[in-house]
mmCIF file of C-alpha atoms in Angstrom:
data_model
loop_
_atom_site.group_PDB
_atom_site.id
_atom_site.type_symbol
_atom_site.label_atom_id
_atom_site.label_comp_id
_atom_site.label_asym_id
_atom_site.label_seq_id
_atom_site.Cartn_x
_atom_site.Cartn_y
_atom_site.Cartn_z
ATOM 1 C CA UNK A 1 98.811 96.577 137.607
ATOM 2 C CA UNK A 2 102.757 97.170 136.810
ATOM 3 C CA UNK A 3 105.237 94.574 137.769
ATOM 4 C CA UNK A 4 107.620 95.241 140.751
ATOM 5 C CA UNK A 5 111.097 95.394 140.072
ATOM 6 C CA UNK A 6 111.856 91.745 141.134
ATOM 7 C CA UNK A 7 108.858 90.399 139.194
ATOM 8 C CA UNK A 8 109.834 92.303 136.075
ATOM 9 C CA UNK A 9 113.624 91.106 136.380
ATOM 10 C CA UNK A 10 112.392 87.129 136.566
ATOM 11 C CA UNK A 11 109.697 87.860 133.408
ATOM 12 C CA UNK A 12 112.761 89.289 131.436
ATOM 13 C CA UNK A 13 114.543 86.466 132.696
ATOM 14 C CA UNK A 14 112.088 83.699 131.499
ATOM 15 C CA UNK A 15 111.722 85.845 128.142
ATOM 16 C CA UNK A 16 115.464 85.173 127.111
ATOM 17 C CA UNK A 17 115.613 81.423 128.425
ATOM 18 C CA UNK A 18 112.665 81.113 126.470
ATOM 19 C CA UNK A 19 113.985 82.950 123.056
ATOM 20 C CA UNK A 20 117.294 80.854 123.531
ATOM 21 C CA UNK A 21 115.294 77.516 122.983
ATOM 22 C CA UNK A 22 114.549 76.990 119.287
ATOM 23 C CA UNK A 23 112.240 73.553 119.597
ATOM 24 C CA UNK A 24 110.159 75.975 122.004
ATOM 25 C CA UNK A 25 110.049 78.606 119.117
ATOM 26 C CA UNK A 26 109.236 76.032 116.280
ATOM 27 C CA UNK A 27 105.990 74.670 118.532
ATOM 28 C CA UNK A 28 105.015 78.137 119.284
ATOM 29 C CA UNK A 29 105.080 79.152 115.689
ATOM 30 C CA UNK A 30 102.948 75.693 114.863
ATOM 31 C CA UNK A 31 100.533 75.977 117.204
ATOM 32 C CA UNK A 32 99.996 79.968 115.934
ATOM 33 C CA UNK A 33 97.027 80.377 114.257
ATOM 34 C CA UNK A 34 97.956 83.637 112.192
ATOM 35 C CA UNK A 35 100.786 81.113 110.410
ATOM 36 C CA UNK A 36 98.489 79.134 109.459
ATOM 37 C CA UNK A 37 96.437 81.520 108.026
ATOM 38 C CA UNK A 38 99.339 83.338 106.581
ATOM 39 C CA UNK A 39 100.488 79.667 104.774
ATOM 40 C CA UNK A 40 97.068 79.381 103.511
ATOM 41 C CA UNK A 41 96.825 82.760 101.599
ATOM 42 C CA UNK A 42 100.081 81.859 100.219
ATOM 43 C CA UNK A 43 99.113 78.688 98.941
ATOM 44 C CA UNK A 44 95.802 80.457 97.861
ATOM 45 C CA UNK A 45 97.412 82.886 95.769
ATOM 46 C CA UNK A 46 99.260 80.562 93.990
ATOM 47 C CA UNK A 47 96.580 78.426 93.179
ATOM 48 C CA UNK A 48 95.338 81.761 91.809
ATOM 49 C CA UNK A 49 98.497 82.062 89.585
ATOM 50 C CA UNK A 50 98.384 78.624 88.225
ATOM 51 C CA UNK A 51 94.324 78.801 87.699
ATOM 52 C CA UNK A 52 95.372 82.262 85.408
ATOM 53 C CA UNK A 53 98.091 80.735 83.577
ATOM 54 C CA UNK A 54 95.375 78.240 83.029
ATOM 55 C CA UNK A 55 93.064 80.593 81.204
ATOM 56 C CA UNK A 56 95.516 82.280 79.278
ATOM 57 C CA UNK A 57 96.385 79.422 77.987
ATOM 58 C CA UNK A 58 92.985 77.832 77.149
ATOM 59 C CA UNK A 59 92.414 81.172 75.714
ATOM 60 C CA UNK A 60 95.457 81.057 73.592
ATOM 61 C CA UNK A 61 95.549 77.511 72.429
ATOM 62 C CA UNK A 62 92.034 78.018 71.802
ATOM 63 C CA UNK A 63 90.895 75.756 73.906
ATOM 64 C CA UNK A 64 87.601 76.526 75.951
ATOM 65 C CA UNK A 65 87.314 73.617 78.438
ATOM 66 C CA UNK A 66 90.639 74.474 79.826
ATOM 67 C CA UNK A 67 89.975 78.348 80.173
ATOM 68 C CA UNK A 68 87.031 77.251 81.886
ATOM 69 C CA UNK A 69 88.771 74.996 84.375
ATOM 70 C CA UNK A 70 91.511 77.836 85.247
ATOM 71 C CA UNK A 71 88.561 79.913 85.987
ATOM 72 C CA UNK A 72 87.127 77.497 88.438
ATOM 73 C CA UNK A 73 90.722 77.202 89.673
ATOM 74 C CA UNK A 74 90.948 80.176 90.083
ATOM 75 C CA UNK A 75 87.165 81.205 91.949
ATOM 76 C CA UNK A 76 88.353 77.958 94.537
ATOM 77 C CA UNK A 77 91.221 79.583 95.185
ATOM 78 C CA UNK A 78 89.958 83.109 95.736
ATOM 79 C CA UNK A 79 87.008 81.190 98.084
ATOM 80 C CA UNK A 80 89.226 79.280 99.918
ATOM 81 C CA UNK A 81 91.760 82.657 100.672
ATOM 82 C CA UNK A 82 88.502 84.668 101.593
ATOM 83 C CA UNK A 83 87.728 81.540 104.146
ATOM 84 C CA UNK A 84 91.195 81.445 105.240
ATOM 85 C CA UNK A 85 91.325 85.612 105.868
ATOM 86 C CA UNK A 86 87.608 85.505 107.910
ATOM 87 C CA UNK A 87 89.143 82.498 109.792
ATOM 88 C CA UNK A 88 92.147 84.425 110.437
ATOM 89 C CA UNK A 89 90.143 88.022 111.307
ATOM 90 C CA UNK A 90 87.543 85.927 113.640
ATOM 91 C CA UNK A 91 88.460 86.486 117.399
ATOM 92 C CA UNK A 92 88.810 83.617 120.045
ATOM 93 C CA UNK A 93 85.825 83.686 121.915
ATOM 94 C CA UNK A 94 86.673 80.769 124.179
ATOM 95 C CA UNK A 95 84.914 80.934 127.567
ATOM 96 C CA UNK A 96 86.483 78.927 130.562
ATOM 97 C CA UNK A 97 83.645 76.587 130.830
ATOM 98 C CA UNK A 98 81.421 77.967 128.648
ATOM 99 C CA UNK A 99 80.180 77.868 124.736
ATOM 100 C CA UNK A 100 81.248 80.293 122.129
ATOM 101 C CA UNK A 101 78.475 82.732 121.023
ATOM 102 C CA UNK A 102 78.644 84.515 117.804
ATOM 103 C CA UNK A 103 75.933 86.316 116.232
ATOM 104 C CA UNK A 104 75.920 84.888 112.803
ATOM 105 C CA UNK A 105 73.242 86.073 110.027
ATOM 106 C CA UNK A 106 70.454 83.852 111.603
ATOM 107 C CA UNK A 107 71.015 85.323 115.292
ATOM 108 C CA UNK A 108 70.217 88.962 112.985
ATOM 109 C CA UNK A 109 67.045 87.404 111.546
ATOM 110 C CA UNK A 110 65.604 86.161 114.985
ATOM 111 C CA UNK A 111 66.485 89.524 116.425
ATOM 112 C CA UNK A 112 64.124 91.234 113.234
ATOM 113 C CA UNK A 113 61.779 88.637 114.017
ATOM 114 C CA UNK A 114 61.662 89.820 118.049
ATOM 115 C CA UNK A 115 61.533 92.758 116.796
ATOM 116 C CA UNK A 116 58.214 92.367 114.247
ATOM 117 C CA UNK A 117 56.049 90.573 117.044
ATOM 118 C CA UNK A 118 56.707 92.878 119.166
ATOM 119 C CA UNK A 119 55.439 95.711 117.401
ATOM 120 C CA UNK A 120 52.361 93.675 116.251
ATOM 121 C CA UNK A 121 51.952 92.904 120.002
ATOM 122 C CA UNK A 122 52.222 96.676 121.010
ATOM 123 C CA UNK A 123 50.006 98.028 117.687
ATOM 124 C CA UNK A 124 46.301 100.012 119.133
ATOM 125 C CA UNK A 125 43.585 97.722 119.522
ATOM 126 C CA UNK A 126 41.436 98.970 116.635
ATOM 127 C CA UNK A 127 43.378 97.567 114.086
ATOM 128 C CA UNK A 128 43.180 93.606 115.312
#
């Protein structure tokens, strides 16, 4: 439903007064789950970087155990950024008075499950 005239002139309104304040802005931006996600992929690829420099450098000064721990440093880092992105990616599925439902891999497997008995409740009678 489009705003009237008068309603669209007072959102506008609010819009500026609110662009104006900067402490508004800074707990906005906080409370934004997208920059946290964003600060997090940030930090995880520099983790990365450090965790590569790591293995170069084992690999160079010829020693193993520290290639070995840049490429753990490295596999954290890549887990935690692919954590951070699904995190990110996931939608808000906040009810108002309700619980959040997500079908997750085990939701699947009961679903397969329904599924199976069902079948072996429908199969012909000769075969029981």
């Amino acid at each position: 439903m489009p705003l009237s005239e008068h309603e669209q002139r007072l959102f506008e309104q609010i819009e500026r007064s609110l662009a104006e304040d900067p402490k508004f802005a800074s707990a906005v931006r906080a409370s934004d789950p997208r920059f946290h996600a964003r600060r997090r992929l940030l930090v995880a690829a520099g983790v990365i970087i450090i965790g590569l420099a790591l293995v170069v450098y084992g690999t160079v000064s010829k020693v193993p155990l520290l290639g070995v721990a840049g490429f753990v440093v490295m596999l954290g880092a890549a887990a935690f950024a692919m954590q951070s992105q699904r995190k990110s990616s996931a939608p808000d599925l906040r009810v108002v008075g309700g619980t959040t439902s997500r079908r997750t891999r085990s939701g699947r497997r009961s679903s397969l499950i329904d599924r199976l008995e069902e079948r072996w409740r429908q199969r012909p009678e000769g075969h029981r």
